[in-house]
Backbone as JSON Lines, residues from 0, in Angstrom:
{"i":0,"aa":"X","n":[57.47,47.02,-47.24],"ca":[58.65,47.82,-47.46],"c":[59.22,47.68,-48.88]}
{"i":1,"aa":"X","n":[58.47,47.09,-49.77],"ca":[58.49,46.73,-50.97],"c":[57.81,47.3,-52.3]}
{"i":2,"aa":"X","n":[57.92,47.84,-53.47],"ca":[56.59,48.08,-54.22],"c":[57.39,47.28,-55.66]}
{"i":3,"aa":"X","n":[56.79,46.64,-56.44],"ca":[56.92,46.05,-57.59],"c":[56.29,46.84,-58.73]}
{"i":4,"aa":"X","n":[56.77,47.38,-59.92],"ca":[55.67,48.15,-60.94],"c":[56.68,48.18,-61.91]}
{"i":5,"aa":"X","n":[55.45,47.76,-63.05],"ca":[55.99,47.7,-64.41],"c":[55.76,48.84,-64.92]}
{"i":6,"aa":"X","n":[57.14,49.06,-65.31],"ca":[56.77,50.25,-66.28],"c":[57.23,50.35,-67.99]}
{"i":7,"aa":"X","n":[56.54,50.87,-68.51],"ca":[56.61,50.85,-70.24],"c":[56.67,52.01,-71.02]}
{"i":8,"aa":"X","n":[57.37,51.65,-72.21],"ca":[57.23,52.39,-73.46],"c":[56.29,52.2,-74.56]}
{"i":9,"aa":"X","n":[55.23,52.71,-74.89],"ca":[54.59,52.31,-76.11],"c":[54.67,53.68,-77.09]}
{"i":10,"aa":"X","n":[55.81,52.82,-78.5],"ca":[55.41,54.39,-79.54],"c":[54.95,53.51,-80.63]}
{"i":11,"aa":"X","n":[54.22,54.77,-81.71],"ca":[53.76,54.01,-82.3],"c":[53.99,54.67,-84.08]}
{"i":12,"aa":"X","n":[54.45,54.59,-84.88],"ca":[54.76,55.37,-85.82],"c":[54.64,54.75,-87.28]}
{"i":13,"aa":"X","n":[54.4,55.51,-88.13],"ca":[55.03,54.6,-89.52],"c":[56.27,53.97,-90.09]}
{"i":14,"aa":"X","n":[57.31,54.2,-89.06],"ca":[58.3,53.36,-89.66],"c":[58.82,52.75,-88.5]}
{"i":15,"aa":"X","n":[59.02,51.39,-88.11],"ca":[59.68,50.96,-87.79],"c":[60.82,51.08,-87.18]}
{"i":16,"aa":"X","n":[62.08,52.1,-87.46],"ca":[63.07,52.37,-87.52],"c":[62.8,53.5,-86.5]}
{"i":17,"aa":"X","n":[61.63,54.45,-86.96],"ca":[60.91,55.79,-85.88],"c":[60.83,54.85,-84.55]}
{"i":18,"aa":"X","n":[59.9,53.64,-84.34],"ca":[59.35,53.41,-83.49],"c":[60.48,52.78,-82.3]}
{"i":19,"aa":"X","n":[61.57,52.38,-82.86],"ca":[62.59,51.75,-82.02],"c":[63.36,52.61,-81.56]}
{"i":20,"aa":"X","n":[63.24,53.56,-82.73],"ca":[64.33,55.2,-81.72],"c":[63.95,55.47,-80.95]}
{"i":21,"aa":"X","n":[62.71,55.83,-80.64],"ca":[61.77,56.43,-79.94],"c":[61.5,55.86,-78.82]}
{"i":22,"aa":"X","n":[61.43,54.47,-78.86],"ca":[61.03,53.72,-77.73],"c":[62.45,53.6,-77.13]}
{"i":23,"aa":"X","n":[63.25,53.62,-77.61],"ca":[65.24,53.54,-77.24],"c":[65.56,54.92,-76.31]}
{"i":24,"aa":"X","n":[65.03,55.79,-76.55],"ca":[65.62,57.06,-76.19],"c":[64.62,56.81,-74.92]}
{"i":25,"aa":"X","n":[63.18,57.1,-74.94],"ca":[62.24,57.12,-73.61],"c":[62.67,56.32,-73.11]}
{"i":26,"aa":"X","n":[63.03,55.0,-72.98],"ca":[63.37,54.08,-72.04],"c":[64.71,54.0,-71.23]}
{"i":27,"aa":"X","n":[66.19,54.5,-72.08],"ca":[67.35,55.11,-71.48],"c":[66.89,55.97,-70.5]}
{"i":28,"aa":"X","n":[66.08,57.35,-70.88],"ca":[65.43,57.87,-69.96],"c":[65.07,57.96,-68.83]}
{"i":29,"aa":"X","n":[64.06,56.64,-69.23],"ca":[63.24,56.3,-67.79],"c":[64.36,55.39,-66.9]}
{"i":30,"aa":"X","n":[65.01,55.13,-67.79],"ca":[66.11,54.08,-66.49],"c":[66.89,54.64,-66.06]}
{"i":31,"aa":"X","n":[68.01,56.24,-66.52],"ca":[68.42,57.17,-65.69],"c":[67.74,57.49,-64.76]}
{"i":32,"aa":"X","n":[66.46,58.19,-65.24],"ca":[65.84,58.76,-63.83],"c":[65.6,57.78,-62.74]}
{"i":33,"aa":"X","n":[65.28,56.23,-62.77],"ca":[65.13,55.58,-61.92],"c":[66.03,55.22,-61.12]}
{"i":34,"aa":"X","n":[67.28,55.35,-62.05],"ca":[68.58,55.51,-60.97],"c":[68.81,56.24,-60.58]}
{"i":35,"aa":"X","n":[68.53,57.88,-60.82],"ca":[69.01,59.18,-60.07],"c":[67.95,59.2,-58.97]}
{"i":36,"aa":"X","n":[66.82,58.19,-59.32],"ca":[65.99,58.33,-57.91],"c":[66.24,57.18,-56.97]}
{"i":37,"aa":"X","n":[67.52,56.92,-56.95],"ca":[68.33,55.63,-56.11],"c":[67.66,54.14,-56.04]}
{"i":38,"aa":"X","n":[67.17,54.07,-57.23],"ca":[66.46,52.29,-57.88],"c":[67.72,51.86,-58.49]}
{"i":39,"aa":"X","n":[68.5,50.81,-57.62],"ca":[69.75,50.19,-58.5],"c":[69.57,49.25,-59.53]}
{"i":40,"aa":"X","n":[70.7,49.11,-60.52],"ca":[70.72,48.82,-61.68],"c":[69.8,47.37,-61.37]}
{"i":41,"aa":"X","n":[69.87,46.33,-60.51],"ca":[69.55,45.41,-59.89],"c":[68.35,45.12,-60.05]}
{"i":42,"aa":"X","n":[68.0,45.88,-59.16],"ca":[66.2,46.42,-59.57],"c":[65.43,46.46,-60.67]}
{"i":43,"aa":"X","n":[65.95,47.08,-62.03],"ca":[65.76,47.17,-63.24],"c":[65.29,46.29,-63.67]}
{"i":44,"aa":"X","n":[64.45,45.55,-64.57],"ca":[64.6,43.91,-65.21],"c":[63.37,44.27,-66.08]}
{"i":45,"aa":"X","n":[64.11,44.07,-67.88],"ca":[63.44,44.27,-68.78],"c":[61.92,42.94,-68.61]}
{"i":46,"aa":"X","n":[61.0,43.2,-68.74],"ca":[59.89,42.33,-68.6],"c":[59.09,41.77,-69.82]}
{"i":47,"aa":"X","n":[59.61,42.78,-70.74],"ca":[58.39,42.44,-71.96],"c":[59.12,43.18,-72.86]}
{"i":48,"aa":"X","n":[59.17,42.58,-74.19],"ca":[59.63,43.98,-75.2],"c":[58.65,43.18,-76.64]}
{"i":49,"aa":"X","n":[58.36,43.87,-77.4],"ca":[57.76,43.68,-78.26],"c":[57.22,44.36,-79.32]}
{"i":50,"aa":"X","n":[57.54,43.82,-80.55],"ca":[57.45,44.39,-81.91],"c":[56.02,43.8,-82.68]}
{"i":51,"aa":"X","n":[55.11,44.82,-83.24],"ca":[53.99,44.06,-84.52],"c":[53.98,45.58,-85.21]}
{"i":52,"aa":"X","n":[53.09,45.05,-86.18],"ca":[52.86,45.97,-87.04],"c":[51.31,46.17,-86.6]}
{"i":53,"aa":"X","n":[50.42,47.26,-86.91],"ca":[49.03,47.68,-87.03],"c":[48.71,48.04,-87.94]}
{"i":54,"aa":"X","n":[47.5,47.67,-88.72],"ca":[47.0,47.64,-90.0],"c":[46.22,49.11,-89.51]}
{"i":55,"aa":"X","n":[46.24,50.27,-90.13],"ca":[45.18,51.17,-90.24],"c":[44.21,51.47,-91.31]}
{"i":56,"aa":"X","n":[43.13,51.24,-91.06],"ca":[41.9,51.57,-92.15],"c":[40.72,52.8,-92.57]}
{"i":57,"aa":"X","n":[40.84,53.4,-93.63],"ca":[40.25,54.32,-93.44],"c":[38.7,54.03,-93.3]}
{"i":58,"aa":"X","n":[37.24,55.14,-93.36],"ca":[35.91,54.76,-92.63],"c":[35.4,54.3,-93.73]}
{"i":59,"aa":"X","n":[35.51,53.63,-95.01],"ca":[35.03,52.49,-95.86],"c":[35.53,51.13,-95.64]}
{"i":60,"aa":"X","n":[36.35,51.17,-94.61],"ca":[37.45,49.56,-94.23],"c":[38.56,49.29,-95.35]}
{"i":61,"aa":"X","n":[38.94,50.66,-95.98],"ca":[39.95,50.17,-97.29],"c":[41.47,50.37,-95.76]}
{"i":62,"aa":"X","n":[42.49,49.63,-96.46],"ca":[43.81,49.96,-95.88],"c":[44.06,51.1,-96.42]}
{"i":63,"aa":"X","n":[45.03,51.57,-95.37],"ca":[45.39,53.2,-95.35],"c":[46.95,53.78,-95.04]}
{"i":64,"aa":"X","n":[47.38,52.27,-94.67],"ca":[48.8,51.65,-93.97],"c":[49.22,51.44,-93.19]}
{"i":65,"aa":"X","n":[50.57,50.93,-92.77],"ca":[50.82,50.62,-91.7],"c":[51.5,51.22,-91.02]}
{"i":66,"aa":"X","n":[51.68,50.98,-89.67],"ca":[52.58,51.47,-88.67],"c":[52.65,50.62,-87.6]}
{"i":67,"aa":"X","n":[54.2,50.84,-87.2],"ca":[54.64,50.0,-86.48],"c":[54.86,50.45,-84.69]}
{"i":68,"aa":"X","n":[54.66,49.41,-83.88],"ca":[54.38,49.44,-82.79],"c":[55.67,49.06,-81.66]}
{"i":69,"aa":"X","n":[56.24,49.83,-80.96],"ca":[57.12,48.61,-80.1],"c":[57.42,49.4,-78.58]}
{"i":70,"aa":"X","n":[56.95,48.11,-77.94],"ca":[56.71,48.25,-76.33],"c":[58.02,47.52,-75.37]}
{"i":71,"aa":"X","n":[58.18,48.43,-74.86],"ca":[59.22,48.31,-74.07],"c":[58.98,48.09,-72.52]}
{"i":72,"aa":"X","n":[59.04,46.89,-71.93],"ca":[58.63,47.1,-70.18],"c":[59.37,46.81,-69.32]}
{"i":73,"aa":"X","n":[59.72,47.45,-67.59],"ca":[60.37,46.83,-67.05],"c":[60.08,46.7,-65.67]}
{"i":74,"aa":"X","n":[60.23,45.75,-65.39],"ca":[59.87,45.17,-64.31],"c":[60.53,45.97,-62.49]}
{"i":75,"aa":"X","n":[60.3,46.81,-62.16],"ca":[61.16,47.96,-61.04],"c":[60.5,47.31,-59.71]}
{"i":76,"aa":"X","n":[61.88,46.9,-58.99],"ca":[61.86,47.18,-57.63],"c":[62.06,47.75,-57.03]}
{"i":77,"aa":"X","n":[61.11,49.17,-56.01],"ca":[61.36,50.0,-55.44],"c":[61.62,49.81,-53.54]}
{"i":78,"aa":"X","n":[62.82,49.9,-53.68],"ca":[62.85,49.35,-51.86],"c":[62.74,50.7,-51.16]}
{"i":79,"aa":"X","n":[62.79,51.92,-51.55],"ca":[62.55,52.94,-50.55],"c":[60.85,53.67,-50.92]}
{"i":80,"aa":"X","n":[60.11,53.36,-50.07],"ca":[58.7,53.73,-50.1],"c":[58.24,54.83,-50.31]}
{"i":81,"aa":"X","n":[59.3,55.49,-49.55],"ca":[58.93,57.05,-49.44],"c":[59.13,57.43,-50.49]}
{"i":82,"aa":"X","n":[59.81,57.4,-51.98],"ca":[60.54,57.62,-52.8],"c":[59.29,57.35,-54.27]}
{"i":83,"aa":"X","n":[58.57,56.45,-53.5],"ca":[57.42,56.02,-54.65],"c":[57.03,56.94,-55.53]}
{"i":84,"aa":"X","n":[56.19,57.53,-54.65],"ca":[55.22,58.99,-55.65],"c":[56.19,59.57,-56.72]}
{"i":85,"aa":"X","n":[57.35,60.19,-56.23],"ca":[58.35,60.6,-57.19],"c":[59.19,59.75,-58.37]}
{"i":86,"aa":"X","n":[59.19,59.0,-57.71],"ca":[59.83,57.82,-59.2],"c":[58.25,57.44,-60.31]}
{"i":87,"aa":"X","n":[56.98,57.58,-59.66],"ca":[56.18,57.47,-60.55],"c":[56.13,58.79,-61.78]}
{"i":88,"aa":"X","n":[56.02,59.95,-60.3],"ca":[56.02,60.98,-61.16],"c":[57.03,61.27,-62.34]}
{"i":89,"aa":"X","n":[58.4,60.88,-62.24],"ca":[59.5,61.12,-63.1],"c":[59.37,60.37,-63.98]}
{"i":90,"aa":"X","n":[59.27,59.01,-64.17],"ca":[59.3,58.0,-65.06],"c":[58.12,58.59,-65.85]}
{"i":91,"aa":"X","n":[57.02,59.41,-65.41],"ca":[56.02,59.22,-66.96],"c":[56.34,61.22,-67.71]}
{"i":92,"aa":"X","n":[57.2,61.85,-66.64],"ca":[57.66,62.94,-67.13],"c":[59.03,62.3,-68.04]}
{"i":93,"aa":"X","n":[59.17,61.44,-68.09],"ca":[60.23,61.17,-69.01],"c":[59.91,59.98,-70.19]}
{"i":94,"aa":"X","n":[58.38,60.12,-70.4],"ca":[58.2,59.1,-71.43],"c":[57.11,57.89,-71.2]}
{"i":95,"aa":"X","n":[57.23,57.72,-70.11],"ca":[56.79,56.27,-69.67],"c":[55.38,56.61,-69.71]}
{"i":96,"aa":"X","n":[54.56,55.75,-70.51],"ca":[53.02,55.53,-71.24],"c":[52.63,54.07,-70.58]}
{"i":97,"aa":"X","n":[53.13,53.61,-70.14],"ca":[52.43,52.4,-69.5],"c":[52.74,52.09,-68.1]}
{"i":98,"aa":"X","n":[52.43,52.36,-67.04],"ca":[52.58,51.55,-65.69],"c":[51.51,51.1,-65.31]}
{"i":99,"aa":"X","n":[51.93,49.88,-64.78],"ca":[50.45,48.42,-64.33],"c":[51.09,47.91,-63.23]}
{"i":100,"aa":"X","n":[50.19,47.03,-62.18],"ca":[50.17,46.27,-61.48],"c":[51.62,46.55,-60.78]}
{"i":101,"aa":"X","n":[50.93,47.73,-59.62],"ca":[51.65,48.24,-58.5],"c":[51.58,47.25,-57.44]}
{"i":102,"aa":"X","n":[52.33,46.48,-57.22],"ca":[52.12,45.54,-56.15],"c":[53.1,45.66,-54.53]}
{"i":103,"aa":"X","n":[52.78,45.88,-53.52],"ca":[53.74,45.93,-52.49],"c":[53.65,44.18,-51.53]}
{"i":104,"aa":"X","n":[54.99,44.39,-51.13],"ca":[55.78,43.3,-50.39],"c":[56.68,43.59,-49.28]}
{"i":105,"aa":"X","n":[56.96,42.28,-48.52],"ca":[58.01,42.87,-47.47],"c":[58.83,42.17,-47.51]}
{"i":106,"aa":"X","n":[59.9,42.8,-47.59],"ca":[61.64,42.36,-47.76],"c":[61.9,41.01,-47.33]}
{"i":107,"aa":"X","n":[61.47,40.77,-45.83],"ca":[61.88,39.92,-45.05],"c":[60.51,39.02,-44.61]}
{"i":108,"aa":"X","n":[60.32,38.25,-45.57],"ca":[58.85,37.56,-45.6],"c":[59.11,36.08,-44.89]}
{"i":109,"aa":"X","n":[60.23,36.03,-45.02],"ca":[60.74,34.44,-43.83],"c":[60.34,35.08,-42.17]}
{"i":110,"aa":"X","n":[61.24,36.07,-42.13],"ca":[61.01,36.65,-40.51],"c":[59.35,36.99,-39.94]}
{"i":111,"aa":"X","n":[58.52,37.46,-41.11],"ca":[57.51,37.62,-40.86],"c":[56.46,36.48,-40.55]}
{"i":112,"aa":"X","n":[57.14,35.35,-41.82],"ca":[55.93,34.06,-41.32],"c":[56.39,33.17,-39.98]}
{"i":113,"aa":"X","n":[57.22,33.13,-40.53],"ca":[57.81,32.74,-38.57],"c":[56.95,32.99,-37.52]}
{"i":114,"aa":"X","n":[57.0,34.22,-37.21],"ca":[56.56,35.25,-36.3],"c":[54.71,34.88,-36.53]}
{"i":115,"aa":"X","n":[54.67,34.87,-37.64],"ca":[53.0,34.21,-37.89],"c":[52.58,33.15,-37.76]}
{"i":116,"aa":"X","n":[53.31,32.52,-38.15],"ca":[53.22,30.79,-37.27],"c":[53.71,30.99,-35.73]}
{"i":117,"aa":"X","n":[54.49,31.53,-35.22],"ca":[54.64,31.48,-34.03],"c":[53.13,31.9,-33.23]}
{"i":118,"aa":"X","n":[52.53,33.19,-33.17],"ca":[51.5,33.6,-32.66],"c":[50.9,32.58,-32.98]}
{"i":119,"aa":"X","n":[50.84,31.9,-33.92],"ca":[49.25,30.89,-34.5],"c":[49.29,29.91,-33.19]}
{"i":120,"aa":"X","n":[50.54,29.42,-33.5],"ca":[51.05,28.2,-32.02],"c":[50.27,28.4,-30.8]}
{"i":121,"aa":"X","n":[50.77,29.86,-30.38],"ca":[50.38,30.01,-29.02],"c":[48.88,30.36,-29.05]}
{"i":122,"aa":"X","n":[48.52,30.93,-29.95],"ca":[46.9,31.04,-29.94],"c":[46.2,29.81,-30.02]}
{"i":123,"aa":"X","n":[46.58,28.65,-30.79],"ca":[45.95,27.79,-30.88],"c":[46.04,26.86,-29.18]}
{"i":124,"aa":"X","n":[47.17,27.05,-28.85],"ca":[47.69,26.37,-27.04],"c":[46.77,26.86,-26.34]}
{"i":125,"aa":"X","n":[46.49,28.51,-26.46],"ca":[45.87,28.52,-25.42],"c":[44.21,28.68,-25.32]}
{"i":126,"aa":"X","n":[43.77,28.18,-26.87],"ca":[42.5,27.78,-26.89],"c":[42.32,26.24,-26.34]}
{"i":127,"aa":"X","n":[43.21,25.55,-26.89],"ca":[43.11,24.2,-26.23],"c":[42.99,24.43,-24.48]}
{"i":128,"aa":"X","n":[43.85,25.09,-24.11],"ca":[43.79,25.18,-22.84],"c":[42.42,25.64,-22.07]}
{"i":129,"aa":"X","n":[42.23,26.45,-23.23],"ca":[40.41,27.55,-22.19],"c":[39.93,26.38,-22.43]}
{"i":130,"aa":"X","n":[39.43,25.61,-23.45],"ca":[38.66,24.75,-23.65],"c":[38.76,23.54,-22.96]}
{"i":131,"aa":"X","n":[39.87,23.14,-22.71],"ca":[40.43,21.55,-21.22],"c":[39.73,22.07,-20.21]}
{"i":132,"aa":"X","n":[39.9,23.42,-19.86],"ca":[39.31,23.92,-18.31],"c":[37.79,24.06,-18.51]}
{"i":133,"aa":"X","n":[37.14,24.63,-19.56],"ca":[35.89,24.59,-19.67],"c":[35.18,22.95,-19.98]}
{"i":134,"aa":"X","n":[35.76,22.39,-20.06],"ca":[35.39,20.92,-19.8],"c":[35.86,20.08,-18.87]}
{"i":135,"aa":"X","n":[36.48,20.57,-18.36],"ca":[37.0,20.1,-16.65],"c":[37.75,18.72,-17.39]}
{"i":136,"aa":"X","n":[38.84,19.13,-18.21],"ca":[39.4,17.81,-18.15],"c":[41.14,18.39,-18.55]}
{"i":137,"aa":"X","n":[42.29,17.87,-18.72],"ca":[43.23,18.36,-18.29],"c":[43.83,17.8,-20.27]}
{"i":138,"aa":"X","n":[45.19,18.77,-20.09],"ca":[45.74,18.24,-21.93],"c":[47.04,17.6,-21.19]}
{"i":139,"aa":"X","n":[46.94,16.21,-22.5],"ca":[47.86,15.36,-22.32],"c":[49.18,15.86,-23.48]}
{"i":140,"aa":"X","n":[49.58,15.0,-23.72],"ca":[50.77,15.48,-24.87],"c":[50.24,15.9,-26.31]}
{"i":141,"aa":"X","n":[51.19,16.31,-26.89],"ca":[50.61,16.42,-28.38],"c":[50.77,15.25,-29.49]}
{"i":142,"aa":"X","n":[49.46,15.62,-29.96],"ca":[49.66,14.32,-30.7],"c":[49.97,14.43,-32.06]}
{"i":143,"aa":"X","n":[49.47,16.1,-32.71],"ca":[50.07,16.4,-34.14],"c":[49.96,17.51,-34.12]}
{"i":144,"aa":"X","n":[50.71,18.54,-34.72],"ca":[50.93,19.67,-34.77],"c":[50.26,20.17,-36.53]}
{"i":145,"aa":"X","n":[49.94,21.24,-37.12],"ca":[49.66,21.64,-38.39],"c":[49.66,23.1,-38.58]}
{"i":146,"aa":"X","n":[50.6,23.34,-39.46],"ca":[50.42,25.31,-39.64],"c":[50.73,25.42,-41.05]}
{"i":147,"aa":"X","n":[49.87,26.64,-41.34],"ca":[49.63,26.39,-42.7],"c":[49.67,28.1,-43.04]}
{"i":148,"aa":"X","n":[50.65,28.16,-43.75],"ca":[51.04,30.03,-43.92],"c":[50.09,30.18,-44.77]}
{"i":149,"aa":"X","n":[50.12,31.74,-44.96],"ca":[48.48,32.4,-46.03],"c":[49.29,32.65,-47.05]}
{"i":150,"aa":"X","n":[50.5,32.33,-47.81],"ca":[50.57,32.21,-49.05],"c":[51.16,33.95,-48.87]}
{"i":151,"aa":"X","n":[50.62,34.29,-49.94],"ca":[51.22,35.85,-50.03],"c":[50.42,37.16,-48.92]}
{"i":152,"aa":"X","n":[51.23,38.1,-49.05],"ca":[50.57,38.89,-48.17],"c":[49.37,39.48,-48.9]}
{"i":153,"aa":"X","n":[48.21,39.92,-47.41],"ca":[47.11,40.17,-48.15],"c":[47.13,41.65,-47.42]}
{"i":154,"aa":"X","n":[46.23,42.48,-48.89],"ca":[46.55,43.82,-48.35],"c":[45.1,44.18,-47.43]}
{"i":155,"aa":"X","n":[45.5,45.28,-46.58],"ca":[44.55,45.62,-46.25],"c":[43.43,46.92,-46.25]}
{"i":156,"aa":"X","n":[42.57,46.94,-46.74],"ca":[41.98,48.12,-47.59],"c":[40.75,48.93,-46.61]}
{"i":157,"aa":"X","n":[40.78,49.0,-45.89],"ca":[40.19,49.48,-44.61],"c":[41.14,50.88,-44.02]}
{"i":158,"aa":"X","n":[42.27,51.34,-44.91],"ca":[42.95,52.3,-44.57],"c":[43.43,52.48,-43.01]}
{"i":159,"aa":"X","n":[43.46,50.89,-43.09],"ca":[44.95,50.71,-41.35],"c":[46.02,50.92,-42.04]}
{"i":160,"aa":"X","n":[47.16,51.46,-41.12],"ca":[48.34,51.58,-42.01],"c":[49.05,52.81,-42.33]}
{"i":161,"aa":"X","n":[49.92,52.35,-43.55],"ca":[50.47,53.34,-44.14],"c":[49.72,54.5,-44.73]}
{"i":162,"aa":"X","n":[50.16,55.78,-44.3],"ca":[49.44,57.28,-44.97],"c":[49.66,57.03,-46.57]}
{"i":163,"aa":"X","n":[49.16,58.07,-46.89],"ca":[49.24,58.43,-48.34],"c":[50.51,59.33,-48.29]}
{"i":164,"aa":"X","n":[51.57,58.92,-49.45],"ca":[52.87,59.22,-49.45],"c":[52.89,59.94,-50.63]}
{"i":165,"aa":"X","n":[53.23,61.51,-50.01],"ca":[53.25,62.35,-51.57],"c":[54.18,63.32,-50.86]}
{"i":166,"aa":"X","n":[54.73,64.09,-51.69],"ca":[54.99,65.69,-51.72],"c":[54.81,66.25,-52.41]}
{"i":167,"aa":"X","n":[55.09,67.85,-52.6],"ca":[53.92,68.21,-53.68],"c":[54.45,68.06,-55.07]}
{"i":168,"aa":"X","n":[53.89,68.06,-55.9],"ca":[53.87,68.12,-57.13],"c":[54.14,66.16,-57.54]}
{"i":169,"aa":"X","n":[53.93,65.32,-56.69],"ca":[54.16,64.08,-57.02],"c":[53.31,63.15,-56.72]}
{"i":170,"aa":"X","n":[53.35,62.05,-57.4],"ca":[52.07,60.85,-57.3],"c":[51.82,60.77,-55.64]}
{"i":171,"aa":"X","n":[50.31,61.19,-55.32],"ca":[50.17,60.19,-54.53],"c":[50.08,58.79,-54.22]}
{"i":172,"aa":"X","n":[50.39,57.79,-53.26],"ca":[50.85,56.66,-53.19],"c":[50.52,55.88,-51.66]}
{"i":173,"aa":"X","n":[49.93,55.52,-51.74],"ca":[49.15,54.88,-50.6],"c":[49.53,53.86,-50.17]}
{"i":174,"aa":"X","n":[50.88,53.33,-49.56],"ca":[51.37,52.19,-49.41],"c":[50.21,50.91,-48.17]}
{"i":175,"aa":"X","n":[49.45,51.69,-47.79],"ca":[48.66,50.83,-46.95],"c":[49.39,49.84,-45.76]}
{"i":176,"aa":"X","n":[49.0,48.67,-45.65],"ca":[49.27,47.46,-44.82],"c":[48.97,46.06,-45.32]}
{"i":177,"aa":"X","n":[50.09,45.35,-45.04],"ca":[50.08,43.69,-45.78],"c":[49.97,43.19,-43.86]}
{"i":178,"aa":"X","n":[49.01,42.01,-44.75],"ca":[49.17,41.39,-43.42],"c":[49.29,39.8,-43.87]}
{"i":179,"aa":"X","n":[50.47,39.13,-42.94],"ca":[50.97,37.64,-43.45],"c":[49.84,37.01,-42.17]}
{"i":180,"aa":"X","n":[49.75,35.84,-42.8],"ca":[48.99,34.94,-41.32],"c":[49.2,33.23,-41.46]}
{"i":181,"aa":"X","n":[49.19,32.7,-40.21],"ca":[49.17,31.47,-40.4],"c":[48.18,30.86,-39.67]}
{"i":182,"aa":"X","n":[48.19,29.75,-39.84],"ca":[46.49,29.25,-39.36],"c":[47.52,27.55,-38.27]}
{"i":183,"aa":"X","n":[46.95,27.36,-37.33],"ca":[47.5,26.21,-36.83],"c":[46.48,25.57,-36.01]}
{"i":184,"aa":"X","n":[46.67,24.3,-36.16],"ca":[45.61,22.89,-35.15],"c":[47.14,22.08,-34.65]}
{"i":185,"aa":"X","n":[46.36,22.49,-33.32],"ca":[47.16,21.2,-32.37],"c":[46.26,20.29,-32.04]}
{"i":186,"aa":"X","n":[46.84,18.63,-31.81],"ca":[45.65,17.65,-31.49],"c":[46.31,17.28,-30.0]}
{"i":187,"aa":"X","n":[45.63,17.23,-29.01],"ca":[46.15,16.83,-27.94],"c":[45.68,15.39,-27.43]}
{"i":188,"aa":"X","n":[46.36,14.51,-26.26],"ca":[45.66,13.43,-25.62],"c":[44.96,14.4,-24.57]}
{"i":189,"aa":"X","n":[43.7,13.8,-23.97],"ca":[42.86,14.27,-23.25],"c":[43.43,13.16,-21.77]}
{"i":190,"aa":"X","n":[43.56,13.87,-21.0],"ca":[44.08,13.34,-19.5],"c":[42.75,12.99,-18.64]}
């Protein structure tokens, strides 16, 4: 219910002074529209900004001059999904030359591992259990418990899940399915 994506400004010009206007104006831009597409100010978070110069050479390798470079990025949290495709689409109709590493998440990742360690529990109980009866012998108390969460969610690319989220004229966006898991060993006394 989550998507994470950086998005950027890269201009690139002979002066310096060009390249910061330029990258100043597209980026106001892109952060209106991300708010008129209900991404709060919150959300926003500059990630990267950065100034160099680039040497240009003409086809004997003589210098030819310079121009200056400056990248602007920000780090967007999008909490309404449905909303994706269109905030992609707007942000690069308004400038934006760089978006990378679209990543999705879920809001409430405590409630979820819970719930994943919980199933692990009972799955692991009631293997112990098939297995006491398939050896004809009975479970005593516990003697140590172990659960071990999977770290971040892993996506799943087998197209279970979420549709492809578009309308027309806007990014398609494939939010898919995360799946959290936990892994658990119970040790029991044998009766």
């Amino acid at each position: 219910d989550l998507a994470y994506i950086f998005i950027g400004v890269r201009t690139q010009t002979a002066s310096l002074s060009d390249s910061l206007n330029q990258s100043n104006t597209k980026a106001a831009e892109i952060s209106s529209q991300l708010k008129e597409l209900g991404v709060a100010a919150e959300d926003i978070q500059t990630s990267a900004f950065n100034v160099y110069p680039v040497q240009n050479y003409d086809q004997n390798g003589q210098p030819t001059g310079t121009e200056y470079v400056v990248e602007n990025t920000v780090n967007v949290t999008v909490r309404d999904l449905a909303s994706l495709g269109q905030i992609l689409d707007s942000v690069v109709r308004s400038g934006a030359n760089s978006i990378n590493s679209i990543t999705f998440d879920v809001a409430d990742r405590k409630s979820a591992e819970a719930k994943a360690r919980e199933l692990a529990i009972q799955d692991a109980k009631a293997r112990a259990e098939e297995m006491a009866r398939l050896a004809g012998v009975d479970l005593g108390i516990v003697l140590n418990v172990s659960v071990y969460n999977s770290g971040s969610p892993t996506p799943v690319y087998e197209g279970k899940g979420g549709a492809v989220m578009s309308a027309s004229g806007e990014v398609p966006v494939a939010a898919g399915q995360l799946v959290i898991t936990a892994d658990a060993n119970i040790g029991y006394e044998i009766k």
